[in-house]
Amino acid sequence: LADFPDEDVRAEVGWGLASNVADATRPGQAESRAGVPSARINEVDEPPTLVNLYLAARDPAARALLLRALGRAGDPAALMVLVGALSDSAARVRAAAGLGLGLMGRREVAAPPTVAVVAGLAAHVDDPDVDVRYAVAYALARAYPPVRDLDAEHVLEKLAFDPDAETRAVSVFGLGRRGAPVYSLFLQALKDPDWRVAVQGVRALSNDKATPPMRAWLASWLTQEWIAIADLAERIDSPRVHPVVEGLERLRPWTSEPEVHKMYAALYEATSVAESTTRDKYTPVLLRAIDRINCLAAAGRATDARSLDRVWDCGEKSGAGWPVFERKRLAGERVLELPLAAPARWAFAARLWKDG
């Protein structure tokens, strides 16, 4: 089929080969689905076939498909082929080259961007095609390993203010993943009108490279943002709540830090249906969102077996809000996170099981 007259068919064959090898050469997997050792596939069949198919392809759609296939195959030898394709006259090919580089990084291929790679990507930071700019951001954000690189970070910083929201989001993700100290940019991302960018700002301020001051800034923002959301019912039932939920989930390991603990306490009180008119004011749909925040805040406050009861009893008790099974799932997760003695952990687990 690699010699089939129809170029689209040849391109699809390339994608199929890449998919097969990608599945067959996962770390720790010695053989392909067909039982052939993966090293043999890498050394003999895959890279030359895909590269030759790409070099022979004339149709931009076929070249684009094959470039993504090269990235998915994860062969470092294809790195410069992808870099060279960044200068293609067809925008869809340039975008596919960037995506291919990103796919290679996502497969954790240890081929960090060289000067030539970063320069090739940087040349398209102002590309008129939005898909190309997104692909540039994706390639730099997914580079493996995610090490500090000032030139790459400069490109990502510029793309973090791109008119396209998805490009902004993946750029913020990449900066956070690399541990770039661009704190003001992360804080600005929290205020982005697109919730996907705000979620990436939350992740950047709470990942394993974040510092206590960064988590404190995030905690302060979460409190202020919930107050702003809860001011109007229509905001509660909007994507604007997603970054708040993300932050409450991700800051749980850091509840011993004063600002983080203060945030959980404030949001728990602000969403307590027993001490407000929430039950009469909001519909079940809106109450569900409020209950979810209340339960996540209760989980963040829990530090011992006794305070776990607040997770157990969180939210509106009739079940009209956040479902009971979701509360129990959260309680079960939290009991595993806390440094409890085995008897206390088993006793709580028994309660969860007993009550269904």
CSV table of C-alpha atoms in Angstrom, one decimal:
chain,number,residue,atom,x,y,z
A,1,LEU,CA,0.0,0.0,0.0
A,2,ALA,CA,3.0,2.3,0.5
A,3,ASP,CA,3.3,2.4,-3.3
A,4,PHE,CA,-0.5,2.9,-4.0
A,5,PRO,CA,-1.2,5.5,-6.7
A,6,ASP,CA,-3.6,7.5,-4.6
A,7,GLU,CA,-1.6,9.9,-2.4
A,8,ASP,CA,-4.3,10.0,0.3
A,9,VAL,CA,-4.1,6.3,0.7
A,10,ARG,CA,-0.3,6.4,1.1
A,11,ALA,CA,-0.7,9.1,3.8
A,12,GLU,CA,-3.3,7.0,5.7
A,13,VAL,CA,-0.9,4.0,5.5
A,14,GLY,CA,1.8,6.2,7.1
A,15,TRP,CA,-0.5,7.2,9.9
A,16,GLY,CA,-1.4,3.6,10.4
A,17,LEU,CA,2.2,2.6,10.6
A,18,ALA,CA,2.9,5.3,13.1
A,19,SER,CA,-0.1,4.3,15.3
A,20,ASN,CA,1.1,0.7,15.3
A,21,VAL,CA,4.6,1.6,16.3
A,22,ALA,CA,3.5,4.2,18.8
A,23,ASP,CA,1.5,1.5,20.6
A,24,ALA,CA,4.2,-1.1,20.2
A,25,THR,CA,7.0,1.0,21.6
A,26,ARG,CA,5.5,2.3,24.8
A,27,PRO,CA,8.1,2.4,27.7
A,28,GLY,CA,8.3,-1.0,29.3
A,29,GLN,CA,6.6,-2.9,26.5
A,30,ALA,CA,9.0,-5.2,24.7
A,31,GLU,CA,6.9,-6.4,21.8
A,32,SER,CA,4.3,-5.1,19.4
A,33,ARG,CA,0.8,-6.5,19.2
A,34,ALA,CA,2.0,-8.8,16.4
A,35,GLY,CA,4.7,-10.2,18.8
A,36,VAL,CA,7.6,-8.6,16.9
A,37,PRO,CA,10.2,-7.0,19.2
A,38,SER,CA,9.8,-3.2,19.2
A,39,ALA,CA,13.5,-2.6,18.8
A,40,ARG,CA,13.4,-4.5,15.5
A,41,ILE,CA,10.5,-2.3,14.3
A,42,ASN,CA,12.4,0.9,15.2
A,43,GLU,CA,15.6,-0.2,13.6
A,44,VAL,CA,14.3,-1.7,10.3
A,45,ASP,CA,10.8,-0.7,9.2
A,46,GLU,CA,9.3,2.4,10.7
A,47,PRO,CA,11.4,5.6,10.4
A,48,PRO,CA,12.7,5.2,6.8
A,49,THR,CA,9.2,4.2,5.6
A,50,LEU,CA,7.5,7.3,7.1
A,51,VAL,CA,10.2,9.7,6.1
A,52,ASN,CA,10.3,8.4,2.6
A,53,LEU,CA,6.5,8.6,2.3
A,54,TYR,CA,6.7,12.2,3.5
A,55,LEU,CA,9.5,13.2,1.1
A,56,ALA,CA,7.6,11.7,-1.8
A,57,ALA,CA,4.3,13.3,-0.9
A,58,ARG,CA,3.2,16.3,-3.0
A,59,ASP,CA,-0.3,17.0,-1.7
A,60,PRO,CA,-0.2,19.3,1.4
A,61,ALA,CA,-2.9,17.2,3.1
A,62,ALA,CA,-0.9,14.1,2.8
A,63,ARG,CA,2.3,15.8,4.0
A,64,ALA,CA,0.5,17.2,7.0
A,65,LEU,CA,-0.9,13.8,7.9
A,66,LEU,CA,2.5,12.2,7.6
A,67,LEU,CA,4.2,14.8,9.7
A,68,ARG,CA,1.8,14.1,12.6
A,69,ALA,CA,2.5,10.4,12.1
A,70,LEU,CA,6.2,11.1,12.4
A,71,GLY,CA,5.6,12.8,15.7
A,72,ARG,CA,3.4,10.1,17.0
A,73,ALA,CA,5.9,7.4,16.1
A,74,GLY,CA,8.3,9.2,18.4
A,75,ASP,CA,11.5,8.7,16.6
A,76,PRO,CA,14.2,11.3,17.4
A,77,ALA,CA,15.7,10.8,14.0
A,78,ALA,CA,12.7,12.5,12.5
A,79,LEU,CA,13.3,15.7,14.5
A,80,MET,CA,15.0,17.7,11.8
A,81,VAL,CA,12.5,16.5,9.2
A,82,LEU,CA,9.8,18.1,11.3
A,83,VAL,CA,11.9,21.3,11.8
A,84,GLY,CA,12.4,21.6,8.1
A,85,ALA,CA,8.7,21.3,7.4
A,86,LEU,CA,8.1,24.4,9.6
A,87,SER,CA,9.2,26.5,6.6
A,88,ASP,CA,6.7,24.8,4.2
A,89,SER,CA,4.6,27.2,2.1
A,90,ALA,CA,1.4,25.5,3.1
A,91,ALA,CA,0.0,26.6,6.5
A,92,ARG,CA,-1.5,23.2,7.3
A,93,VAL,CA,1.9,21.6,6.8
A,94,ARG,CA,3.6,24.1,9.0
A,95,ALA,CA,1.0,23.5,11.7
A,96,ALA,CA,1.3,19.7,11.3
A,97,ALA,CA,5.1,20.0,11.8
A,98,GLY,CA,4.6,21.9,15.1
A,99,LEU,CA,2.0,19.4,16.2
A,100,GLY,CA,4.4,16.6,15.3
A,101,LEU,CA,7.1,18.1,17.5
A,102,GLY,CA,4.6,18.4,20.3
A,103,LEU,CA,3.4,14.8,19.9
A,104,MET,CA,7.0,13.7,20.1
A,105,GLY,CA,7.3,15.5,23.4
A,106,ARG,CA,4.0,14.1,24.7
A,107,ARG,CA,5.3,10.6,24.1
A,108,GLU,CA,8.2,11.6,26.3
A,109,VAL,CA,10.8,11.2,23.6
A,110,ALA,CA,14.0,12.7,25.2
A,111,ALA,CA,14.7,15.1,22.4
A,112,PRO,CA,14.7,18.6,24.0
A,113,PRO,CA,14.4,21.5,21.5
A,114,THR,CA,17.8,22.5,20.2
A,115,VAL,CA,18.7,26.0,19.1
A,116,ALA,CA,17.6,25.1,15.6
A,117,VAL,CA,14.2,23.7,16.8
A,118,VAL,CA,13.4,26.7,18.9
A,119,ALA,CA,14.5,29.1,16.2
A,120,GLY,CA,12.4,27.3,13.7
A,121,LEU,CA,9.4,27.6,15.9
A,122,ALA,CA,10.1,31.2,16.9
A,123,ALA,CA,10.0,32.2,13.3
A,124,HIS,CA,6.3,31.6,13.2
A,125,VAL,CA,5.2,33.2,16.4
A,126,ASP,CA,3.5,35.9,14.3
A,127,ASP,CA,2.2,33.5,11.6
A,128,PRO,CA,-1.1,34.8,10.2
A,129,ASP,CA,-2.5,31.3,10.5
A,130,VAL,CA,-3.9,30.6,13.9
A,131,ASP,CA,-3.4,26.8,13.7
A,132,VAL,CA,0.3,27.4,13.1
A,133,ARG,CA,0.7,29.7,16.1
A,134,TYR,CA,-1.2,27.1,18.2
A,135,ALA,CA,1.2,24.4,16.9
A,136,VAL,CA,4.2,26.5,17.8
A,137,ALA,CA,2.9,26.9,21.4
A,138,TYR,CA,2.0,23.2,21.6
A,139,ALA,CA,5.5,22.1,20.5
A,140,LEU,CA,7.3,24.2,23.0
A,141,ALA,CA,4.8,23.4,25.8
A,142,ARG,CA,5.1,19.6,25.3
A,143,ALA,CA,8.9,19.5,24.9
A,144,TYR,CA,10.4,16.7,26.9
A,145,PRO,CA,12.0,17.0,29.4
A,146,PRO,CA,10.4,20.3,30.4
A,147,VAL,CA,13.6,22.2,31.2
A,148,ARG,CA,14.2,25.9,31.5
A,149,ASP,CA,15.0,27.5,28.1
A,150,LEU,CA,14.9,31.3,28.0
A,151,ASP,CA,14.4,31.4,24.2
A,152,ALA,CA,11.5,29.0,24.3
A,153,GLU,CA,10.0,30.8,27.2
A,154,HIS,CA,10.2,34.1,25.4
A,155,VAL,CA,8.1,32.6,22.5
A,156,LEU,CA,5.6,31.1,25.0
A,157,GLU,CA,5.3,34.4,26.8
A,158,LYS,CA,4.4,36.2,23.6
A,159,LEU,CA,1.9,33.5,22.6
A,160,ALA,CA,0.3,33.7,26.0
A,161,PHE,CA,-1.3,37.0,24.8
A,162,ASP,CA,-2.3,35.6,21.4
A,163,PRO,CA,-5.8,36.5,20.2
A,164,ASP,CA,-6.7,32.8,20.1
A,165,ALA,CA,-7.8,31.4,23.5
A,166,GLU,CA,-6.5,27.9,22.9
A,167,THR,CA,-3.1,29.2,22.0
A,168,ARG,CA,-3.0,31.3,25.1
A,169,ALA,CA,-4.1,28.3,27.3
A,170,VAL,CA,-1.4,26.0,25.9
A,171,SER,CA,1.3,28.7,26.3
A,172,VAL,CA,0.4,29.3,29.9
A,173,PHE,CA,0.5,25.5,30.4
A,174,GLY,CA,4.0,25.3,28.9
A,175,LEU,CA,5.4,28.1,31.0
A,176,GLY,CA,4.1,26.5,34.1
A,177,ARG,CA,5.3,23.1,33.1
A,178,ARG,CA,8.8,24.5,32.6
A,179,GLY,CA,8.8,26.3,35.9
A,180,ALA,CA,9.2,29.7,34.3
A,181,PRO,CA,9.1,32.5,37.0
A,182,VAL,CA,6.5,34.6,35.2
A,183,TYR,CA,4.2,35.1,38.1
A,184,SER,CA,2.5,38.2,36.9
A,185,LEU,CA,1.6,36.4,33.6
A,186,PHE,CA,0.1,33.5,35.6
A,187,LEU,CA,-2.0,35.9,37.7
A,188,GLN,CA,-3.1,37.7,34.5
A,189,ALA,CA,-4.2,34.3,33.1
A,190,LEU,CA,-6.6,33.9,36.0
A,191,LYS,CA,-8.4,37.0,34.8
A,192,ASP,CA,-8.6,35.8,31.2
A,193,PRO,CA,-12.2,35.9,29.8
A,194,ASP,CA,-11.8,32.3,28.5
A,195,TRP,CA,-12.1,29.8,31.3
A,196,ARG,CA,-9.6,27.4,29.7
A,197,VAL,CA,-6.8,30.0,30.0
A,198,ALA,CA,-7.8,30.6,33.7
A,199,VAL,CA,-7.7,26.9,34.4
A,200,GLN,CA,-4.1,26.8,33.1
A,201,GLY,CA,-3.3,29.8,35.3
A,202,VAL,CA,-4.6,27.8,38.3
A,203,ARG,CA,-2.5,24.8,37.3
A,204,ALA,CA,0.7,26.9,36.8
A,205,LEU,CA,0.3,28.4,40.3
A,206,SER,CA,-0.3,25.0,42.0
A,207,ASN,CA,1.9,22.5,40.2
A,208,ASP,CA,4.9,20.7,41.6
A,209,LYS,CA,7.1,23.7,40.7
A,210,ALA,CA,4.9,26.3,42.4
A,211,THR,CA,6.2,28.1,45.6
A,212,PRO,CA,4.2,28.9,48.8
A,213,PRO,CA,3.8,32.6,47.7
A,214,MET,CA,2.3,31.4,44.4
A,215,ARG,CA,-0.1,29.2,46.1
A,216,ALA,CA,-1.0,32.0,48.5
A,217,TRP,CA,-1.8,34.3,45.5
A,218,LEU,CA,-4.0,31.5,44.0
A,219,ALA,CA,-5.8,31.0,47.3
A,220,SER,CA,-6.5,34.7,47.6
A,221,TRP,CA,-7.8,34.8,44.0
A,222,LEU,CA,-10.1,31.8,44.6
A,223,THR,CA,-11.8,33.5,47.5
A,224,GLN,CA,-12.3,36.7,45.6
A,225,GLU,CA,-13.5,34.9,42.4
A,226,TRP,CA,-16.1,32.8,44.3
A,227,ILE,CA,-17.5,36.0,45.9
A,228,ALA,CA,-17.7,37.6,42.4
A,229,ILE,CA,-19.4,34.5,40.9
A,230,ALA,CA,-21.9,34.0,43.7
A,231,ASP,CA,-23.0,37.6,43.4
A,232,LEU,CA,-25.2,36.6,40.4
A,233,ALA,CA,-26.9,33.2,39.9
A,234,GLU,CA,-26.1,33.1,36.2
A,235,ARG,CA,-22.4,33.2,36.9
A,236,ILE,CA,-22.6,30.1,39.1
A,237,ASP,CA,-24.1,28.1,36.2
A,238,SER,CA,-21.3,29.2,33.8
A,239,PRO,CA,-17.8,28.0,32.8
A,240,ARG,CA,-16.4,30.6,35.2
A,241,VAL,CA,-16.8,28.1,38.0
A,242,HIS,CA,-14.3,25.7,36.4
A,243,PRO,CA,-11.1,27.4,37.6
A,244,VAL,CA,-12.5,27.6,41.1
A,245,VAL,CA,-13.2,23.9,41.2
A,246,GLU,CA,-9.7,23.2,39.7
A,247,GLY,CA,-8.0,25.3,42.3
A,248,LEU,CA,-9.9,23.7,45.2
A,249,GLU,CA,-8.9,20.2,43.9
A,250,ARG,CA,-5.3,21.0,43.4
A,251,LEU,CA,-4.5,23.0,46.6
A,252,ARG,CA,-5.6,20.2,48.9
A,253,PRO,CA,-2.0,18.9,49.5
A,254,TRP,CA,-1.1,22.3,50.8
A,255,THR,CA,-3.8,22.9,53.4
A,256,SER,CA,-1.1,23.4,56.2
A,257,GLU,CA,-0.1,26.7,54.5
A,258,PRO,CA,-1.9,29.6,56.3
A,259,GLU,CA,-3.4,31.3,53.2
A,260,VAL,CA,-4.6,28.1,51.7
A,261,HIS,CA,-6.2,27.0,54.9
A,262,LYS,CA,-7.9,30.4,55.2
A,263,MET,CA,-9.3,30.1,51.7
A,264,TYR,CA,-10.8,26.7,52.4
A,265,ALA,CA,-12.4,28.0,55.6
A,266,ALA,CA,-13.8,31.1,53.9
A,267,LEU,CA,-15.4,29.2,51.0
A,268,TYR,CA,-16.8,26.5,53.3
A,269,GLU,CA,-18.6,29.2,55.3
A,270,ALA,CA,-19.7,31.1,52.2
A,271,THR,CA,-21.4,28.0,50.7
A,272,SER,CA,-22.9,26.6,53.8
A,273,VAL,CA,-26.6,26.0,52.9
A,274,ALA,CA,-27.5,25.5,56.6
A,275,GLU,CA,-26.5,29.1,57.4
A,276,SER,CA,-27.9,31.0,54.4
A,277,THR,CA,-31.0,31.4,52.2
A,278,THR,CA,-29.3,29.4,49.5
A,279,ARG,CA,-31.9,26.6,49.6
A,280,ASP,CA,-34.8,29.0,48.8
A,281,LYS,CA,-32.8,31.3,46.5
A,282,TYR,CA,-31.4,28.9,44.0
A,283,THR,CA,-32.7,26.2,41.7
A,284,PRO,CA,-31.4,22.6,42.1
A,285,VAL,CA,-29.0,23.2,39.1
A,286,LEU,CA,-27.4,26.2,40.8
A,287,LEU,CA,-27.5,24.5,44.2
A,288,ARG,CA,-25.5,21.6,42.7
A,289,ALA,CA,-22.6,24.0,41.9
A,290,ILE,CA,-22.7,25.6,45.3
A,291,ASP,CA,-22.8,22.2,47.0
A,292,ARG,CA,-19.7,21.1,45.0
A,293,ILE,CA,-17.7,24.1,46.2
A,294,ASN,CA,-18.9,23.5,49.8
A,295,CYS,CA,-17.8,19.9,49.7
A,296,LEU,CA,-14.4,20.6,48.1
A,297,ALA,CA,-13.8,23.3,50.7
A,298,ALA,CA,-14.8,20.8,53.5
A,299,ALA,CA,-12.3,18.3,52.1
A,300,GLY,CA,-9.6,21.0,52.1
A,301,ARG,CA,-10.4,21.8,55.7
A,302,ALA,CA,-10.3,18.2,56.9
A,303,THR,CA,-7.0,17.5,58.7
A,304,ASP,CA,-8.0,14.6,61.0
A,305,ALA,CA,-10.6,11.8,61.4
A,306,ARG,CA,-13.0,14.2,63.3
A,307,SER,CA,-13.0,16.9,60.6
A,308,LEU,CA,-13.7,14.3,58.0
A,309,ASP,CA,-17.3,14.3,59.2
A,310,ARG,CA,-17.7,17.7,57.5
A,311,VAL,CA,-16.9,16.1,54.2
A,312,TRP,CA,-19.4,13.3,55.0
A,313,ASP,CA,-22.1,15.8,55.8
A,314,CYS,CA,-21.3,18.6,53.3
A,315,GLY,CA,-23.8,20.2,51.0
A,316,GLU,CA,-27.6,20.2,51.0
A,317,LYS,CA,-28.7,17.2,52.9
A,318,SER,CA,-31.7,16.2,50.8
A,319,GLY,CA,-29.5,15.4,47.8
A,320,ALA,CA,-31.1,18.0,45.7
A,321,GLY,CA,-27.7,19.6,45.1
A,322,TRP,CA,-24.4,17.7,44.5
A,323,PRO,CA,-25.2,14.0,44.4
A,324,VAL,CA,-24.6,12.0,47.6
A,325,PHE,CA,-22.3,9.5,45.8
A,326,GLU,CA,-20.1,12.4,44.7
A,327,ARG,CA,-19.7,13.5,48.3
A,328,LYS,CA,-18.8,10.0,49.4
A,329,ARG,CA,-16.3,9.7,46.6
A,330,LEU,CA,-14.6,12.9,47.7
A,331,ALA,CA,-14.6,11.8,51.4
A,332,GLY,CA,-13.0,8.5,50.3
A,333,GLU,CA,-10.3,10.3,48.4
A,334,ARG,CA,-9.6,12.6,51.3
A,335,VAL,CA,-9.3,9.8,53.9
A,336,LEU,CA,-6.5,8.3,51.7
A,337,GLU,CA,-4.7,11.7,51.5
A,338,LEU,CA,-4.6,12.3,55.2
A,339,PRO,CA,-1.9,10.8,57.5
A,340,LEU,CA,-4.4,8.8,59.6
A,341,ALA,CA,-3.7,5.7,61.6
A,342,ALA,CA,-5.0,2.5,60.0
A,343,PRO,CA,-7.8,2.0,62.5
A,344,ALA,CA,-9.3,5.4,61.9
A,345,ARG,CA,-9.0,5.0,58.1
A,346,TRP,CA,-10.7,1.6,58.1
A,347,ALA,CA,-13.5,2.9,60.4
A,348,PHE,CA,-14.2,5.7,58.0
A,349,ALA,CA,-14.1,3.4,55.0
A,350,ALA,CA,-16.6,1.1,56.8
A,351,ARG,CA,-19.0,3.9,57.2
A,352,LEU,CA,-18.8,4.7,53.5
A,353,TRP,CA,-19.5,1.1,52.7
A,354,LYS,CA,-22.3,0.6,55.2
A,355,ASP,CA,-24.3,3.6,53.9
A,356,GLY,CA,-23.9,2.6,50.3
